[in-house]
C-alpha cells in the first residue's frame, strides 16, 4: 500500500469538512452578532451573512477579475462546501480558456497546483466529447532532459495495492501509443526499442527471442544448459532453431537439441571442450498481433500509426 497521502484530505480537513455540514448553525451562532446581515441586506465583512434560501449573484462586464479573495495569513484563500450538490462549480464560454485554473507559485516542494481526494470515490473525474481531444492532458515544461538526471515526467501514477495505469479501448483501437526511443517495463524485464525487443536477458528483432551461452563438455563430450525459466514461459520452443559451435577445437560429430521446457543438450563433442550455443524461439503473444490475415490487427496497426502521426505533428517532431 502506498504511504503517500493526498494533501487534499487529511485529518484536519476531514474534521472541517464533516463539521461544516453538521454544525453550520453552530458556527453561525459563534460568529453572529446583532449586526448580522440578513437576506436582502448588504454583505458584512468579518461577520456571518445568512442569505436564507436565496442565492447571491455578482455580475461584471469588465476585463478584470470579477471577484478576488485573498488571505495573507496562514488560512486558506476560500472554502466552498455543499451538503447535497457540487462543492464548487466553475465554467467558461471561451474555447481557448479554462473552466478552472489553478497554480502553485511557491518554490519546489511537496505541494501542487491542485489537489483532489475522492475518499471513497474517484479523485479526479475528467471526460471530453471531442474525438480529437483528451480527457486528461499533462505536460512537463522543464527544459532539462532526462539524460541530465531529471526524475520528473508528464504523468506520475502510484497504484498503491492496485494498477498504476489502466487503459481501455475498443477492439481495433490501440490502448496505449508510446513514441520514443525506449519503452521500459521493469516488472517483467521487457524493453521495447525502436527496432528490437530485449526480453529478459535476451534480445530479438520482431517476434524472435534468442538465447545464447557456453557449455563445458564432460568426459563423454556431452553437456547441458537450462534456459531462463521466466523467459521460456513466454516463448514457444516446440520447433526452435538450435545452433552449436565448437570453441576449443574441431568437433565434427557435435550436435544439439532443445526441449520445449528450455533444456539445451549437446553431445558428440571433445571431452572437456567448450562450445557455444544459440537457441531461437517465437514469443507466444506475437502470432495474433502480427497475423497479416487478421483484419483486426491490420485496423489496430493503422489506427496506431495514424495516432502516432498526429502526436508527432502536435509535438512538432
Tab-separated table of N, CA and C in Angstrom, residues 185-295:
chain	number	residue	atom	x	y	z
A	185	UNK	N	9.681	-1.655	-19.164
A	185	UNK	CA	8.806	-2.228	-18.137
A	185	UNK	C	9.692	-3.046	-17.209
A	186	UNK	N	9.859	-2.589	-15.975
A	186	UNK	CA	10.804	-3.244	-15.074
A	186	UNK	C	10.284	-4.564	-14.540
A	187	UNK	N	8.988	-4.607	-14.240
A	187	UNK	CA	8.450	-5.786	-13.566
A	187	UNK	C	8.724	-7.090	-14.299
A	188	UNK	N	8.565	-7.098	-15.623
A	188	UNK	CA	8.778	-8.332	-16.386
A	188	UNK	C	10.046	-8.261	-17.214
A	189	UNK	N	10.837	-7.208	-16.997
A	189	UNK	CA	12.111	-7.050	-17.677
A	189	UNK	C	11.955	-7.115	-19.189
A	190	UNK	N	11.046	-6.282	-19.703
A	190	UNK	CA	10.833	-6.199	-21.137
A	190	UNK	C	11.202	-4.803	-21.591
A	191	UNK	N	12.059	-4.695	-22.595
A	191	UNK	CA	12.422	-3.405	-23.150
A	191	UNK	C	12.123	-3.419	-24.638
A	192	UNK	N	11.241	-2.518	-25.080
A	192	UNK	CA	10.917	-2.392	-26.490
A	192	UNK	C	11.610	-1.149	-27.015
A	193	UNK	N	12.484	-1.313	-27.982
A	193	UNK	CA	13.155	-0.174	-28.580
A	193	UNK	C	12.589	0.061	-29.969
A	194	UNK	N	13.148	1.031	-30.678
A	194	UNK	CA	12.603	1.406	-31.973
A	194	UNK	C	12.679	0.267	-32.972
A	195	UNK	N	13.679	-0.608	-32.843
A	195	UNK	CA	13.856	-1.652	-33.850
A	195	UNK	C	13.979	-3.064	-33.280
A	196	UNK	N	13.919	-3.211	-31.968
A	196	UNK	CA	14.117	-4.539	-31.408
A	196	UNK	C	13.416	-4.685	-30.074
A	197	UNK	N	13.402	-5.923	-29.582
A	197	UNK	CA	12.817	-6.246	-28.290
A	197	UNK	C	13.886	-6.904	-27.428
A	198	UNK	N	14.109	-6.392	-26.233
A	198	UNK	CA	15.017	-7.033	-25.277
A	198	UNK	C	14.134	-7.696	-24.240
A	199	UNK	N	14.134	-9.006	-24.216
A	199	UNK	CA	13.190	-9.775	-23.407
A	199	UNK	C	13.958	-10.519	-22.331
A	200	UNK	N	13.858	-10.069	-21.080
A	200	UNK	CA	14.649	-10.669	-20.023
A	200	UNK	C	16.126	-10.419	-20.305
A	201	UNK	N	16.914	-11.480	-20.443
A	201	UNK	CA	18.343	-11.318	-20.743
A	201	UNK	C	18.622	-11.571	-22.222
A	202	UNK	N	17.564	-11.678	-23.027
A	202	UNK	CA	17.744	-11.972	-24.444
A	202	UNK	C	17.244	-10.817	-25.286
A	203	UNK	N	17.567	-10.859	-26.564
A	203	UNK	CA	17.089	-9.824	-27.470
A	203	UNK	C	16.537	-10.464	-28.724
A	204	UNK	N	15.682	-9.740	-29.419
A	204	UNK	CA	15.092	-10.280	-30.631
A	204	UNK	C	14.597	-9.163	-31.512
A	205	UNK	N	14.731	-9.338	-32.830
A	205	UNK	CA	14.106	-8.440	-33.778
A	205	UNK	C	12.757	-9.037	-34.140
A	206	UNK	N	11.695	-8.286	-33.907
A	206	UNK	CA	10.361	-8.803	-34.168
A	206	UNK	C	9.966	-9.853	-33.159
A	207	UNK	N	9.339	-10.958	-33.627
A	207	UNK	CA	8.794	-11.952	-32.691
A	207	UNK	C	9.834	-12.918	-32.142
A	208	UNK	N	11.053	-12.941	-32.711
A	208	UNK	CA	12.038	-13.936	-32.310
A	208	UNK	C	12.725	-13.566	-30.991
A	209	UNK	N	12.933	-14.580	-30.176
A	209	UNK	CA	13.658	-14.421	-28.911
A	209	UNK	C	14.884	-15.328	-28.964
A	210	UNK	N	16.042	-14.779	-28.671
A	210	UNK	CA	17.290	-15.523	-28.807
A	210	UNK	C	17.929	-15.786	-27.439
A	211	UNK	N	18.309	-17.028	-27.226
A	211	UNK	CA	19.068	-17.429	-26.037
A	211	UNK	C	20.467	-17.826	-26.496
A	212	UNK	N	21.481	-17.514	-25.734
A	212	UNK	CA	22.836	-17.914	-26.100
A	212	UNK	C	23.670	-18.133	-24.847
A	213	UNK	N	24.735	-18.918	-24.987
A	213	UNK	CA	25.612	-19.182	-23.859
A	213	UNK	C	26.691	-20.172	-24.233
A	214	UNK	N	27.449	-20.617	-23.245
A	214	UNK	CA	28.520	-21.581	-23.457
A	214	UNK	C	28.341	-22.781	-22.528
A	215	UNK	N	28.833	-23.944	-22.984
A	215	UNK	CA	28.749	-25.171	-22.194
A	215	UNK	C	30.128	-25.843	-22.203
A	216	UNK	N	30.610	-26.246	-21.043
A	216	UNK	CA	31.836	-27.040	-20.943
A	216	UNK	C	31.448	-28.516	-20.921
A	217	UNK	N	31.932	-29.283	-21.881
A	217	UNK	CA	31.537	-30.684	-22.034
A	217	UNK	C	32.227	-31.580	-21.003
A	218	UNK	N	31.585	-32.686	-20.683
A	218	UNK	CA	32.150	-33.636	-19.725
A	218	UNK	C	33.097	-34.605	-20.426
A	219	UNK	N	33.501	-35.644	-19.709
A	219	UNK	CA	34.439	-36.604	-20.275
A	219	UNK	C	33.901	-37.368	-21.459
A	220	UNK	N	32.599	-37.385	-21.623
A	220	UNK	CA	31.986	-38.078	-22.758
A	220	UNK	C	31.710	-37.141	-23.925
A	221	UNK	N	32.112	-35.885	-23.773
A	221	UNK	CA	31.875	-34.914	-24.846
A	221	UNK	C	30.439	-34.416	-24.900
A	222	UNK	N	29.769	-34.475	-23.777
A	222	UNK	CA	28.373	-34.031	-23.719
A	222	UNK	C	28.200	-32.983	-22.623
A	223	UNK	N	27.096	-32.250	-22.682
A	223	UNK	CA	26.791	-31.243	-21.674
A	223	UNK	C	25.388	-30.703	-21.862
A	224	UNK	N	24.925	-29.929	-20.891
A	224	UNK	CA	23.561	-29.388	-20.960
A	224	UNK	C	23.510	-28.029	-20.282
A	225	UNK	N	22.487	-27.265	-20.652
A	225	UNK	CA	22.232	-25.954	-20.040
A	225	UNK	C	20.729	-25.735	-19.992
A	226	UNK	N	20.283	-25.019	-18.961
A	226	UNK	CA	18.856	-24.715	-18.814
A	226	UNK	C	18.630	-23.231	-19.081
A	227	UNK	N	17.734	-22.924	-19.987
A	227	UNK	CA	17.442	-21.532	-20.338
A	227	UNK	C	16.644	-20.853	-19.234
A	228	UNK	N	16.656	-19.520	-19.213
A	228	UNK	CA	15.956	-18.752	-18.188
A	228	UNK	C	14.478	-19.120	-18.151
A	229	UNK	N	14.014	-19.624	-17.005
A	229	UNK	CA	12.654	-20.149	-16.898
A	229	UNK	C	11.596	-19.068	-17.103
A	230	UNK	N	11.829	-17.877	-16.559
A	230	UNK	CA	10.838	-16.807	-16.675
A	230	UNK	C	10.624	-16.414	-18.133
A	231	UNK	N	11.704	-16.416	-18.920
A	231	UNK	CA	11.592	-16.072	-20.327
A	231	UNK	C	11.003	-17.216	-21.132
A	232	UNK	N	11.425	-18.448	-20.847
A	232	UNK	CA	10.939	-19.628	-21.566
A	232	UNK	C	9.426	-19.761	-21.451
A	233	UNK	N	8.860	-19.336	-20.321
A	233	UNK	CA	7.417	-19.449	-20.121
A	233	UNK	C	6.629	-18.654	-21.147
A	234	UNK	N	7.242	-17.641	-21.750
A	234	UNK	CA	6.548	-16.804	-22.721
A	234	UNK	C	7.033	-17.032	-24.144
A	235	UNK	N	7.800	-18.099	-24.362
A	235	UNK	CA	8.363	-18.374	-25.681
A	235	UNK	C	7.978	-19.782	-26.133
A	236	UNK	N	7.626	-19.909	-27.408
A	236	UNK	CA	7.288	-21.210	-27.982
A	236	UNK	C	8.566	-21.893	-28.441
A	237	UNK	N	8.915	-22.995	-27.774
A	237	UNK	CA	10.125	-23.740	-28.110
A	237	UNK	C	9.803	-25.125	-28.653
A	238	UNK	N	8.602	-25.303	-29.222
A	238	UNK	CA	8.248	-26.611	-29.781
A	238	UNK	C	9.065	-26.908	-31.042
A	239	UNK	N	9.386	-25.887	-31.817
A	239	UNK	CA	10.212	-26.061	-33.011
A	239	UNK	C	11.278	-24.964	-33.055
A	240	UNK	N	12.180	-24.939	-32.102
A	240	UNK	CA	13.172	-23.866	-32.056
A	240	UNK	C	14.295	-24.076	-33.074
A	241	UNK	N	15.011	-23.016	-33.359
A	241	UNK	CA	16.246	-23.112	-34.145
A	241	UNK	C	17.395	-23.237	-33.150
A	242	UNK	N	18.104	-24.369	-33.162
A	242	UNK	CA	19.180	-24.630	-32.204
A	242	UNK	C	20.502	-24.752	-32.955
A	243	UNK	N	21.486	-23.955	-32.550
A	243	UNK	CA	22.789	-23.939	-33.206
A	243	UNK	C	23.885	-24.135	-32.164
A	244	UNK	N	24.935	-24.864	-32.534
A	244	UNK	CA	26.053	-25.090	-31.631
A	244	UNK	C	27.361	-24.994	-32.419
A	245	UNK	N	28.375	-24.380	-31.802
A	245	UNK	CA	29.677	-24.217	-32.462
A	245	UNK	C	30.784	-24.549	-31.479
A	246	UNK	N	31.822	-25.284	-31.925
A	246	UNK	CA	32.956	-25.592	-31.048
A	246	UNK	C	33.829	-24.366	-30.834
A	247	UNK	N	34.409	-24.251	-29.653
A	247	UNK	CA	35.281	-23.123	-29.337
A	247	UNK	C	36.725	-23.567	-29.182
A	248	UNK	N	36.940	-24.694	-28.505
A	248	UNK	CA	38.306	-25.111	-28.157
A	248	UNK	C	38.980	-25.970	-29.221
A	249	UNK	N	38.270	-26.322	-30.296
A	249	UNK	CA	38.879	-27.137	-31.351
A	249	UNK	C	37.825	-27.787	-32.214
A	250	UNK	N	38.234	-28.445	-33.289
A	250	UNK	CA	37.275	-29.106	-34.187
A	250	UNK	C	36.498	-30.205	-33.471
A	251	UNK	N	35.201	-30.280	-33.747
A	251	UNK	CA	34.343	-31.337	-33.182
A	251	UNK	C	33.365	-31.750	-34.266
A	252	UNK	N	33.793	-32.602	-35.185
A	252	UNK	CA	32.977	-32.938	-36.367
A	252	UNK	C	31.668	-33.646	-36.063
A	253	UNK	N	31.544	-34.312	-34.922
A	253	UNK	CA	30.316	-35.064	-34.604
A	253	UNK	C	29.394	-34.305	-33.632
A	254	UNK	N	29.630	-33.012	-33.463
A	254	UNK	CA	28.883	-32.217	-32.484
A	254	UNK	C	27.435	-32.018	-32.932
A	255	UNK	N	26.513	-32.183	-32.021
A	255	UNK	CA	25.103	-31.930	-32.327
A	255	UNK	C	24.398	-31.366	-31.101
A	256	UNK	N	23.190	-30.765	-31.308
A	256	UNK	CA	22.462	-30.071	-30.241
A	256	UNK	C	20.969	-30.307	-30.380
A	257	UNK	N	20.287	-30.304	-29.250
A	257	UNK	CA	18.820	-30.375	-29.240
A	257	UNK	C	18.290	-29.522	-28.086
A	258	UNK	N	17.068	-29.012	-28.259
A	258	UNK	CA	16.446	-28.172	-27.228
A	258	UNK	C	15.038	-28.680	-26.961
A	259	UNK	N	14.725	-28.898	-25.682
A	259	UNK	CA	13.397	-29.378	-25.322
A	259	UNK	C	12.431	-28.197	-25.176
A	260	UNK	N	11.105	-28.435	-25.287
A	260	UNK	CA	10.130	-27.351	-25.102
A	260	UNK	C	10.222	-26.688	-23.730
A	261	UNK	N	10.779	-27.408	-22.753
A	261	UNK	CA	10.923	-26.851	-21.406
A	261	UNK	C	12.139	-25.949	-21.275
A	262	UNK	N	12.982	-25.886	-22.330
A	262	UNK	CA	14.130	-24.992	-22.294
A	262	UNK	C	15.426	-25.629	-21.856
A	263	UNK	N	15.570	-26.945	-22.024
A	263	UNK	CA	16.821	-27.623	-21.686
A	263	UNK	C	17.609	-27.868	-22.976
A	264	UNK	N	18.838	-27.326	-23.036
A	264	UNK	CA	19.709	-27.475	-24.196
A	264	UNK	C	20.668	-28.628	-23.944
A	265	UNK	N	20.688	-29.598	-24.842
A	265	UNK	CA	21.560	-30.766	-24.694
A	265	UNK	C	22.536	-30.824	-25.859
A	266	UNK	N	23.821	-31.013	-25.542
A	266	UNK	CA	24.877	-31.093	-26.551
A	266	UNK	C	25.628	-32.415	-26.374
A	267	UNK	N	25.963	-33.059	-27.485
A	267	UNK	CA	26.711	-34.327	-27.440
A	267	UNK	C	27.607	-34.418	-28.681
A	268	UNK	N	28.502	-35.429	-28.681
A	268	UNK	CA	29.369	-35.658	-29.837
A	268	UNK	C	30.561	-34.744	-29.898
A	269	UNK	N	30.867	-34.059	-28.819
A	269	UNK	CA	32.000	-33.152	-28.820
A	269	UNK	C	33.238	-33.772	-28.219
A	270	UNK	N	34.273	-32.959	-28.082
A	270	UNK	CA	35.528	-33.422	-27.494
A	270	UNK	C	35.437	-33.362	-25.970
A	271	UNK	N	35.994	-34.359	-25.296
A	271	UNK	CA	35.956	-34.407	-23.833
A	271	UNK	C	36.619	-33.170	-23.242
A	272	UNK	N	35.892	-32.499	-22.336
A	272	UNK	CA	36.419	-31.318	-21.673
A	272	UNK	C	36.429	-30.069	-22.530
A	273	UNK	N	35.921	-30.152	-23.742
A	273	UNK	CA	35.913	-28.997	-24.630
A	273	UNK	C	34.814	-27.995	-24.266
A	274	UNK	N	34.874	-26.856	-24.927
A	274	UNK	CA	33.877	-25.799	-24.691
A	274	UNK	C	33.184	-25.467	-26.006
A	275	UNK	N	31.863	-25.331	-25.936
A	275	UNK	CA	31.075	-24.991	-27.125
A	275	UNK	C	30.170	-23.803	-26.799
A	276	UNK	N	29.717	-23.128	-27.818
A	276	UNK	CA	28.724	-22.060	-27.650
A	276	UNK	C	27.439	-22.494	-28.338
A	277	UNK	N	26.328	-22.083	-27.761
A	277	UNK	CA	25.034	-22.468	-28.343
A	277	UNK	C	24.170	-21.215	-28.554
A	278	UNK	N	23.221	-21.386	-29.447
A	278	UNK	CA	22.245	-20.331	-29.712
A	278	UNK	C	20.915	-20.984	-30.018
A	279	UNK	N	19.866	-20.564	-29.299
A	279	UNK	CA	18.518	-21.104	-29.475
A	279	UNK	C	17.565	-19.949	-29.789
A	280	UNK	N	16.775	-20.112	-30.831
A	280	UNK	CA	15.845	-19.064	-31.255
A	280	UNK	C	14.424	-19.605	-31.202
A	281	UNK	N	13.547	-18.918	-30.466
A	281	UNK	CA	12.140	-19.269	-30.381
A	281	UNK	C	11.274	-18.089	-30.761
A	282	UNK	N	9.957	-18.262	-30.658
A	282	UNK	CA	8.999	-17.213	-31.017
A	282	UNK	C	8.127	-16.893	-29.815
A	283	UNK	N	7.907	-15.615	-29.564
A	283	UNK	CA	7.064	-15.197	-28.448
A	283	UNK	C	5.634	-15.717	-28.621
A	284	UNK	N	5.036	-16.190	-27.522
A	284	UNK	CA	3.681	-16.739	-27.573
A	284	UNK	C	2.631	-15.704	-27.938
A	285	UNK	N	2.857	-14.434	-27.588
A	285	UNK	CA	1.834	-13.412	-27.777
A	285	UNK	C	1.966	-12.681	-29.107
A	286	UNK	N	2.807	-13.198	-30.011
A	286	UNK	CA	3.099	-12.440	-31.221
A	286	UNK	C	2.230	-12.831	-32.415
A	287	UNK	N	1.805	-14.083	-32.498
A	287	UNK	CA	1.164	-14.594	-33.707
A	287	UNK	C	-0.100	-13.843	-34.081
A	288	UNK	N	-0.948	-13.550	-33.091
A	288	UNK	CA	-2.216	-12.875	-33.398
A	288	UNK	C	-1.973	-11.428	-33.792
A	289	UNK	N	-1.053	-10.760	-33.042
A	289	UNK	CA	-0.828	-9.338	-33.274
A	289	UNK	C	-0.267	-9.055	-34.657
A	290	UNK	N	0.538	-9.983	-35.194
A	290	UNK	CA	1.166	-9.735	-36.479
A	290	UNK	C	0.642	-10.628	-37.590
A	291	UNK	N	-0.497	-11.235	-37.404
A	291	UNK	CA	-1.076	-12.078	-38.440
A	291	UNK	C	-1.574	-11.200	-39.580
A	292	UNK	N	-0.941	-11.323	-40.744
A	292	UNK	CA	-1.294	-10.450	-41.868
A	292	UNK	C	-2.724	-10.664	-42.325
A	293	UNK	N	-3.289	-11.835	-42.039
A	293	UNK	CA	-4.649	-12.110	-42.473
A	293	UNK	C	-5.694	-11.645	-41.464
A	294	UNK	N	-5.237	-11.169	-40.326
A	294	UNK	CA	-6.158	-10.748	-39.270
A	294	UNK	C	-6.553	-9.292	-39.506
A	295	UNK	N	-7.788	-9.061	-39.877
A	295	UNK	CA	-8.232	-7.695	-40.191
A	295	UNK	C	-8.224	-6.802	-38.957
